[in-house]
mmCIF file with all atom_site columns, C-alpha atoms in Angstrom:
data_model
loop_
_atom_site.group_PDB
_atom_site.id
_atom_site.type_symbol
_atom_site.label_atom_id
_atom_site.label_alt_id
_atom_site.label_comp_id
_atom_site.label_asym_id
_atom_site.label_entity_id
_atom_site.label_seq_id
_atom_site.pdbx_PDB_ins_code
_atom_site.Cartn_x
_atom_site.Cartn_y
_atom_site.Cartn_z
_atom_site.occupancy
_atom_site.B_iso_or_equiv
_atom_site.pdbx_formal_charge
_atom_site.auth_seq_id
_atom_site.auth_comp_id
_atom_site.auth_asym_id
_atom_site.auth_atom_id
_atom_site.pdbx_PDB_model_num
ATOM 1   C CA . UNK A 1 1   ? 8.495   -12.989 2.568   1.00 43.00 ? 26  UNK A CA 1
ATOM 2   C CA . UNK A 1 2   ? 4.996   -11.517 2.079   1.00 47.00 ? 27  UNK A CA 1
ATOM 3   C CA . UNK A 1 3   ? 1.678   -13.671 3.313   1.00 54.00 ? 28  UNK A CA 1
ATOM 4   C CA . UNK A 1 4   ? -1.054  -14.903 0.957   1.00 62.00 ? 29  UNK A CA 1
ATOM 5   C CA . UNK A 1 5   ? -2.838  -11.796 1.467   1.00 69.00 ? 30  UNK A CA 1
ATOM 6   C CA . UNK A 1 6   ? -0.588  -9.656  -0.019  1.00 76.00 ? 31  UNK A CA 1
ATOM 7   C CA . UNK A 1 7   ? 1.551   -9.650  -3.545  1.00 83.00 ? 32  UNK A CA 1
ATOM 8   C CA . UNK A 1 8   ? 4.230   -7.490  -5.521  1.00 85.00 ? 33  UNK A CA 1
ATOM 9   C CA . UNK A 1 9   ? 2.697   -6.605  -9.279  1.00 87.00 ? 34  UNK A CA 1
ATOM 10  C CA . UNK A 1 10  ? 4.262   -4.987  -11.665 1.00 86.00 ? 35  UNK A CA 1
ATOM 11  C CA . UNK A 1 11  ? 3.750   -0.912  -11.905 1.00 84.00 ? 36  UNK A CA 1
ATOM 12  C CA . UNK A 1 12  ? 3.234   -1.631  -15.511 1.00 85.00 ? 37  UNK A CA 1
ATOM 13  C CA . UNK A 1 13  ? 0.392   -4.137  -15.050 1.00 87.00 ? 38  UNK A CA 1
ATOM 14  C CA . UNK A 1 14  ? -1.804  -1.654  -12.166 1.00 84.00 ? 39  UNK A CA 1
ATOM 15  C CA . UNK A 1 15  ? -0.958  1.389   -15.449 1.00 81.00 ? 40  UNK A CA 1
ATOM 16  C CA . UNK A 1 16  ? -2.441  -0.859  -18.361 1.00 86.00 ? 41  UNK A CA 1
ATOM 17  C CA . UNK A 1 17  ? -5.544  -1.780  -16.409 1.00 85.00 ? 42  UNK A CA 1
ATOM 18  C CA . UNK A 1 18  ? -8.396  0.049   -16.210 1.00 83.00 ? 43  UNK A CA 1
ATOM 19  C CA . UNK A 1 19  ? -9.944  1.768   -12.848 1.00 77.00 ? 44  UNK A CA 1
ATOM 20  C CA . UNK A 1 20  ? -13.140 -0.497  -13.219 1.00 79.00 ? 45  UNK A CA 1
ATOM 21  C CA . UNK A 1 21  ? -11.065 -3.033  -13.145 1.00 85.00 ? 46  UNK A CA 1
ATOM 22  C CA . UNK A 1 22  ? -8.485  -3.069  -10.460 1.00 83.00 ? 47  UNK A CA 1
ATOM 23  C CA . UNK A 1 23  ? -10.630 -5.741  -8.459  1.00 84.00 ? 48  UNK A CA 1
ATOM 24  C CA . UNK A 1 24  ? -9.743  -8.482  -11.464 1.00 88.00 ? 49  UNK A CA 1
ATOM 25  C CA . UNK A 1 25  ? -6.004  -8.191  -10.589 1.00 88.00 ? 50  UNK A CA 1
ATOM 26  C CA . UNK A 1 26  ? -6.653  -9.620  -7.169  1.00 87.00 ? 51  UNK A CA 1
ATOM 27  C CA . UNK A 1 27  ? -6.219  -13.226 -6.438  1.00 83.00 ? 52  UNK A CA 1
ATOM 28  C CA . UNK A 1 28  ? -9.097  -14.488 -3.831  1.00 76.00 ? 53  UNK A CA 1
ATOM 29  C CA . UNK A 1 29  ? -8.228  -13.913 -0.346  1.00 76.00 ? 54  UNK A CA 1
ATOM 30  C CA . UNK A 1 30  ? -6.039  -11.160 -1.418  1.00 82.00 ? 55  UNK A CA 1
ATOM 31  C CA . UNK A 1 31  ? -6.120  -8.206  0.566   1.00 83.00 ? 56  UNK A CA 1
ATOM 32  C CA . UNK A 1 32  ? -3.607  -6.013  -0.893  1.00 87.00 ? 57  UNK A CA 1
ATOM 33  C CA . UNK A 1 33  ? -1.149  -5.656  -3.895  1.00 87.00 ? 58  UNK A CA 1
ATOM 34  C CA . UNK A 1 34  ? 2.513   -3.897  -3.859  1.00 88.00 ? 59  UNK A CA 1
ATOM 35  C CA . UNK A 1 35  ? 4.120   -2.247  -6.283  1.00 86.00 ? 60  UNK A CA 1
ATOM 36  C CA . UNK A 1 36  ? 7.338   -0.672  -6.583  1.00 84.00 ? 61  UNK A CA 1
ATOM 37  C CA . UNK A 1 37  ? 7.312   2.857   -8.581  1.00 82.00 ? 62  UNK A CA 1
ATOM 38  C CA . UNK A 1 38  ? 10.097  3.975   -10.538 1.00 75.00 ? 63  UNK A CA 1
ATOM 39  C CA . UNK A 1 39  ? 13.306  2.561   -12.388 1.00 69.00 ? 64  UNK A CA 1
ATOM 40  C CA . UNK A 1 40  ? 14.986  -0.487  -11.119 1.00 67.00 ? 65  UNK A CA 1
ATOM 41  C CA . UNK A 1 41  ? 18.033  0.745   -12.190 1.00 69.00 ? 66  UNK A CA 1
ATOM 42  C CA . UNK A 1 42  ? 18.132  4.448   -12.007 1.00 71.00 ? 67  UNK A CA 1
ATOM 43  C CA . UNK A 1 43  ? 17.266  4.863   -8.548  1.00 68.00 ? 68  UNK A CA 1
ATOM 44  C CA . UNK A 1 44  ? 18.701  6.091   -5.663  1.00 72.00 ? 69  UNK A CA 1
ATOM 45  C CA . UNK A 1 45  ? 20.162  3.587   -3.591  1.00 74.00 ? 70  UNK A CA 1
ATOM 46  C CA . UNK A 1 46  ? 18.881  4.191   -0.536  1.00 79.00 ? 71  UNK A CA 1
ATOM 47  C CA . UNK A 1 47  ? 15.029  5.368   -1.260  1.00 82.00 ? 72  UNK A CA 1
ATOM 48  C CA . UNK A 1 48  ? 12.411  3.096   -2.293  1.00 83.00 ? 73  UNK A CA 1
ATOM 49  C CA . UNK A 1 49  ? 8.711   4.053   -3.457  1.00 84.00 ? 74  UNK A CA 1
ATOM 50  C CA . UNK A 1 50  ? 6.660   1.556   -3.501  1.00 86.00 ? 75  UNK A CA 1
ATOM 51  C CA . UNK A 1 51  ? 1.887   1.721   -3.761  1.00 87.00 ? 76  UNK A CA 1
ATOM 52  C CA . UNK A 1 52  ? 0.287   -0.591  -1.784  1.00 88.00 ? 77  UNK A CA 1
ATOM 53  C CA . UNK A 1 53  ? -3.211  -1.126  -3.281  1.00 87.00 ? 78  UNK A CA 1
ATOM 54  C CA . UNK A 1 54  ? -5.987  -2.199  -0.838  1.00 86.00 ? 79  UNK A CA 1
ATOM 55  C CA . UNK A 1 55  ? -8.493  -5.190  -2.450  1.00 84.00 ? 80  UNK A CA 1
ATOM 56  C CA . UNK A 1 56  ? -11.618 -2.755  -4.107  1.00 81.00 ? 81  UNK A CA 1
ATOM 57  C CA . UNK A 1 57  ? -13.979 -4.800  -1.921  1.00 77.00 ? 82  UNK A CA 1
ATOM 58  C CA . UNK A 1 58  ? -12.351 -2.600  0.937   1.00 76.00 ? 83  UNK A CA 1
ATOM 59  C CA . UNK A 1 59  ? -12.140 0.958   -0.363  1.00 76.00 ? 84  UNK A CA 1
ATOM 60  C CA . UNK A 1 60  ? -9.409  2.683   -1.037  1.00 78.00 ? 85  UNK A CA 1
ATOM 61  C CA . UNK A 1 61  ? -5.879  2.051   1.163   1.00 83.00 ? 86  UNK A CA 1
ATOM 62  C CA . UNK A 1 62  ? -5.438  5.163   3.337   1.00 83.00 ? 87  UNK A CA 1
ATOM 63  C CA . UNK A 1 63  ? -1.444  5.960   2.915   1.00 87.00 ? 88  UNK A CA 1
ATOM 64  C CA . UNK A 1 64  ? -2.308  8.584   5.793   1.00 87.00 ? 89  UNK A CA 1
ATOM 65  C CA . UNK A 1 65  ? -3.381  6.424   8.106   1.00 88.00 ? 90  UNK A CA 1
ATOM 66  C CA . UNK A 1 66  ? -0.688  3.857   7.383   1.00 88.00 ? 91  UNK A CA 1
ATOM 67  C CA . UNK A 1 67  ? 2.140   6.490   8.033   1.00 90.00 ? 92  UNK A CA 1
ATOM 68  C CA . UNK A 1 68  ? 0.362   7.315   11.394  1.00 91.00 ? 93  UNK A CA 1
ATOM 69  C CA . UNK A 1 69  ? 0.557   3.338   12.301  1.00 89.00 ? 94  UNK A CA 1
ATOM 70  C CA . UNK A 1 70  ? 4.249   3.056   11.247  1.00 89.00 ? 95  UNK A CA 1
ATOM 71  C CA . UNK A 1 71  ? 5.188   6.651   13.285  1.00 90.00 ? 96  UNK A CA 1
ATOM 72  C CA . UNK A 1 72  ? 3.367   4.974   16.571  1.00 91.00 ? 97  UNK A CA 1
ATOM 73  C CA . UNK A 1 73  ? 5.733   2.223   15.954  1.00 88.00 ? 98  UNK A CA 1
ATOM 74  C CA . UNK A 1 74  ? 9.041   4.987   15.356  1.00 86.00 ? 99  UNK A CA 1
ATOM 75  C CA . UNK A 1 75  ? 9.079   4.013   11.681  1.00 85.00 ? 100 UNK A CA 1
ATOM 76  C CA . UNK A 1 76  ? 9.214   6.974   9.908   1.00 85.00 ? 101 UNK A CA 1
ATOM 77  C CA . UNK A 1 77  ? 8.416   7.159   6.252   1.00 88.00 ? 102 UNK A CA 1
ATOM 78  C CA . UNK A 1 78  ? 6.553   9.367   3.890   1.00 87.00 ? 103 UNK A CA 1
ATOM 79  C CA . UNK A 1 79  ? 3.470   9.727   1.714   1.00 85.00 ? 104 UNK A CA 1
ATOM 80  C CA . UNK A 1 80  ? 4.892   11.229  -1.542  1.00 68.00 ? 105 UNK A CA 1
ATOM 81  C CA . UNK A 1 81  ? 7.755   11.656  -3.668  1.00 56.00 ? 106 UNK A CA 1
ATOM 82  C CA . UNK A 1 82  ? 10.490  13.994  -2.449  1.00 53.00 ? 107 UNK A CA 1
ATOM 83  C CA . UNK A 1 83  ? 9.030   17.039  -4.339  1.00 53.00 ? 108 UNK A CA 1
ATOM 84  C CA . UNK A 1 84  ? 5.739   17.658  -2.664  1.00 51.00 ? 109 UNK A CA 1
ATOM 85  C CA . UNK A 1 85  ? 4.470   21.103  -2.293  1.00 52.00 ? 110 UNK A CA 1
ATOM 86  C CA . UNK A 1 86  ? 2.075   22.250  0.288   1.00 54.00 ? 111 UNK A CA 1
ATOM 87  C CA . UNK A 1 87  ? -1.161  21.848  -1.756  1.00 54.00 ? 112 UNK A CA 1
ATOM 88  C CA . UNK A 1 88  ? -3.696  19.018  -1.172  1.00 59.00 ? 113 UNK A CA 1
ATOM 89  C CA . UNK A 1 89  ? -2.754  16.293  -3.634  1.00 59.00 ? 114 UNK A CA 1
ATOM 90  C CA . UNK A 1 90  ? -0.299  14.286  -5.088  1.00 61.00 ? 115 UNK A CA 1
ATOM 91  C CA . UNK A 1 91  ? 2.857   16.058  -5.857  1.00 66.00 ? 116 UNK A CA 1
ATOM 92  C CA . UNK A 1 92  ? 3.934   17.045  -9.305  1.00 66.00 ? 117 UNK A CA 1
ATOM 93  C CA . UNK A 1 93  ? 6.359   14.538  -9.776  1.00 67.00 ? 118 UNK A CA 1
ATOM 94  C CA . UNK A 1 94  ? 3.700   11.411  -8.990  1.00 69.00 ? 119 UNK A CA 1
ATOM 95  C CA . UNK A 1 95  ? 1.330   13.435  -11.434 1.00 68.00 ? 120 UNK A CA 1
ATOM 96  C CA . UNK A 1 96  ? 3.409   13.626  -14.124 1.00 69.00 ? 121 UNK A CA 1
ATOM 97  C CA . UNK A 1 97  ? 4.033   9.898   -14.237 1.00 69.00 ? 122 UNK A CA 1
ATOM 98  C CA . UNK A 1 98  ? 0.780   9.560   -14.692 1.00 72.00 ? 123 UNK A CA 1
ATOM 99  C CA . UNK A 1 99  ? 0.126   7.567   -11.517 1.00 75.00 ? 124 UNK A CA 1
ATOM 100 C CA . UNK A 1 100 ? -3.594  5.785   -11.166 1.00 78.00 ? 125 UNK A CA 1
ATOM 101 C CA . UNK A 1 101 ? -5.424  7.142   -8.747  1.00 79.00 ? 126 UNK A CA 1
ATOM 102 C CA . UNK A 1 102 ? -5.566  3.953   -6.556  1.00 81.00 ? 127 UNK A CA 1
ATOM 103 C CA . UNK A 1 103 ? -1.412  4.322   -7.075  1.00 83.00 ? 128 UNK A CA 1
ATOM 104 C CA . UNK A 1 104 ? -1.581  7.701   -5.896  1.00 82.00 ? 129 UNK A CA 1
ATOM 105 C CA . UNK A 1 105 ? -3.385  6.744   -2.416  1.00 83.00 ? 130 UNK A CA 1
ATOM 106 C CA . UNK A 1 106 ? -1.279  4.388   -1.370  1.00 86.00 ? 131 UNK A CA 1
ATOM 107 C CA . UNK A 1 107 ? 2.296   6.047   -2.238  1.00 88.00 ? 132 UNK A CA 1
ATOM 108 C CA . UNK A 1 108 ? 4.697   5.341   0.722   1.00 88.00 ? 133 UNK A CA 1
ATOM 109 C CA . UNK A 1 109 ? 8.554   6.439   0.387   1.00 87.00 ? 134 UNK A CA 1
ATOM 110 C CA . UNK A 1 110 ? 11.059  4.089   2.345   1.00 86.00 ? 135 UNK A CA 1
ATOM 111 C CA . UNK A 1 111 ? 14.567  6.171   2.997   1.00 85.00 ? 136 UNK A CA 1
ATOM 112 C CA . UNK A 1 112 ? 17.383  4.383   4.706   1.00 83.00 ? 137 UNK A CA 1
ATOM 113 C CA . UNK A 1 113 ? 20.486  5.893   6.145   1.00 83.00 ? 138 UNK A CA 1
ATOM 114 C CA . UNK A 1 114 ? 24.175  5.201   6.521   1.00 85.00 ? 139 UNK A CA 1
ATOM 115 C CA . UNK A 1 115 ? 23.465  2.865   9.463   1.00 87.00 ? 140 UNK A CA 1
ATOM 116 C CA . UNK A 1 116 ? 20.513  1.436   8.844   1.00 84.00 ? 141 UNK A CA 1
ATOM 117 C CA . UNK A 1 117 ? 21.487  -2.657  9.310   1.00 86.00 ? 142 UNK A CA 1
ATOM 118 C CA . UNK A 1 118 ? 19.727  -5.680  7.866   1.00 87.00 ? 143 UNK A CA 1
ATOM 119 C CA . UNK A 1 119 ? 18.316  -6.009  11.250  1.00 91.00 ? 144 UNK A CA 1
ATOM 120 C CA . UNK A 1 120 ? 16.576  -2.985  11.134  1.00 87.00 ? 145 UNK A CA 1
ATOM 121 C CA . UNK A 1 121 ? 15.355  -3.511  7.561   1.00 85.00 ? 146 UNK A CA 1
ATOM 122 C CA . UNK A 1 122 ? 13.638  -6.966  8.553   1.00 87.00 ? 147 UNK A CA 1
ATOM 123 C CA . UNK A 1 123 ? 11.998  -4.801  11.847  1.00 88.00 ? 148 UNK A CA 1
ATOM 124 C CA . UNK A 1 124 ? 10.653  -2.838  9.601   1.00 87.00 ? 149 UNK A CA 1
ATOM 125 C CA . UNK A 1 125 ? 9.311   -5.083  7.383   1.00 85.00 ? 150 UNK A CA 1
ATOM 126 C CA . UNK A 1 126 ? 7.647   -7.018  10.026  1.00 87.00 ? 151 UNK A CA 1
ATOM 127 C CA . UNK A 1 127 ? 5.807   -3.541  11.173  1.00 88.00 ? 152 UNK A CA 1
ATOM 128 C CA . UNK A 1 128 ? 4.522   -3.208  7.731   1.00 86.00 ? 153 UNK A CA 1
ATOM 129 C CA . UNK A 1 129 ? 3.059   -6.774  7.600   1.00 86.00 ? 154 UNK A CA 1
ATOM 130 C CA . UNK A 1 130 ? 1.817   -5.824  11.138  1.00 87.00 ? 155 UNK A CA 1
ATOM 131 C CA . UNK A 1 131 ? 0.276   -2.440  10.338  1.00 87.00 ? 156 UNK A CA 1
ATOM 132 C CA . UNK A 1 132 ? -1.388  -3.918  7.246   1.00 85.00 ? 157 UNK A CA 1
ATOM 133 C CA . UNK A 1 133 ? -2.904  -6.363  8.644   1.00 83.00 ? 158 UNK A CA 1
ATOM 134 C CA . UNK A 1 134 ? -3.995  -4.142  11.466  1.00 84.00 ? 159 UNK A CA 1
ATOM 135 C CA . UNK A 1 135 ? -5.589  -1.854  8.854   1.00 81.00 ? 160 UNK A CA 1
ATOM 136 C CA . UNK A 1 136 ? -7.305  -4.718  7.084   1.00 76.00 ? 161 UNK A CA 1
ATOM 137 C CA . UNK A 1 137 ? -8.858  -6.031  10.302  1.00 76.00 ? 162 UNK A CA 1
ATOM 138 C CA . UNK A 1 138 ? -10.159 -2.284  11.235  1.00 73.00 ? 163 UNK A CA 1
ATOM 139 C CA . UNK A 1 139 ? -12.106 -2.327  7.752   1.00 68.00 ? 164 UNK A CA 1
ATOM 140 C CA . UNK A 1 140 ? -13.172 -5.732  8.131   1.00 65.00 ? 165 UNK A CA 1
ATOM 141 C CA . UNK A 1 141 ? -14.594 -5.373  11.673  1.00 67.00 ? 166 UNK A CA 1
ATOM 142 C CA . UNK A 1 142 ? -16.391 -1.766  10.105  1.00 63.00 ? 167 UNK A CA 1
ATOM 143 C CA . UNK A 1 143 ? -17.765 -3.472  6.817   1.00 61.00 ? 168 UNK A CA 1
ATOM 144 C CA . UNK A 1 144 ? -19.718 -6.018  9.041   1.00 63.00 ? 169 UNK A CA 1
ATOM 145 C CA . UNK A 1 145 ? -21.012 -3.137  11.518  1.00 61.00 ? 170 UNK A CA 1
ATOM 146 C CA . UNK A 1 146 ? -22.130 -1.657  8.336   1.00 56.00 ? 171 UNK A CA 1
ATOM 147 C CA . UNK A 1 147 ? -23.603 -4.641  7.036   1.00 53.00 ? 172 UNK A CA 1
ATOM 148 C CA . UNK A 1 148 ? -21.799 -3.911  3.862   1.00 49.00 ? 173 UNK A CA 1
ATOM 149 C CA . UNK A 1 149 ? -19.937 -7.179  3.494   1.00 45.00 ? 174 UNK A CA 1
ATOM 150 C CA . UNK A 1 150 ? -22.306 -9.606  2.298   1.00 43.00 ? 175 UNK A CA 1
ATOM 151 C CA . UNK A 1 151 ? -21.862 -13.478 3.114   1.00 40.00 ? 176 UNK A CA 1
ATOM 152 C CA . UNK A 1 152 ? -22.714 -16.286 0.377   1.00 39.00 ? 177 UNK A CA 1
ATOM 153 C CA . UNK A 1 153 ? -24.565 -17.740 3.091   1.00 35.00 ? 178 UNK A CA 1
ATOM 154 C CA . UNK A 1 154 ? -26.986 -14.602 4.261   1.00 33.00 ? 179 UNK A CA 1
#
């Protein structure tokens, strides 16, 4: 179960709105939306690719730094579909789907093996709500440094 700061949306909703936008599909107090990227039936059983899109008010989620957090914690994932090449960039496959951009940053592939237990599912799960909100407390400490957060009572 996901917090109040974070919510699964459709990969057809984030596609049909525009880039200018993306802030209007955030509920207040949201800090990031999930979405899960392909077919929900012709998919692989064990691989999942899901977007996590950081609240505009924060930038842009870093899918980069996020895998770095999860391999500190020995959760290994990756940052693109199966097929990417060595050039800087989405891969192919993401590109032709036609991915938004704010998709494309926050792509994380979830592979799980032969023995991976429930156990080790809800782990992981609790790493991600941990590294998120991790993440969101590094930009909010460097928006206020920055003095770009502005408060309705300054």
């Amino acid at each position: 179960e996901l917090s109040k700061e974070y919510r699964f949306i459709s990969y057809k909703t984030l596609c049909e709105t525009k880039e200018n936008k993306m802030k209007d599909l955030f509920n207040k107090n949201e800090r990031f939306l999930i979405t899960i990227l392909g077919s929900n039936i012709n998919r692989l059983v064990n691989t999942l690719m899901i977007s996590i899109i950081q609240n505009p008010a924060f930038g842009e989620f870093c899918n980069v730094k996020f895998k770095k957090m999860l391999d500190d914690e020995d959760v290994i994932v990756s940052i693109s579909s199966a097929c990417l090449t060595n050039l800087n960039g989405s891969s192919h496959v993401i590109e032709s789907i036609n991915a938004p951009k704010i998709v494309r940053y926050g792509i994380i592939r979830i592979s799980l093996g032969d023995l991976t237990t429930k156990k080790i599912v809800i782990d992981a799960i609790k790493l991600f709500k941990k590294c998120l909100n991790s993440l969101y407390k590094q930009l909010y400490a460097l928006l206020i440094l920055h003095n770009i957060l502005v408060f309705p009572w300054n």
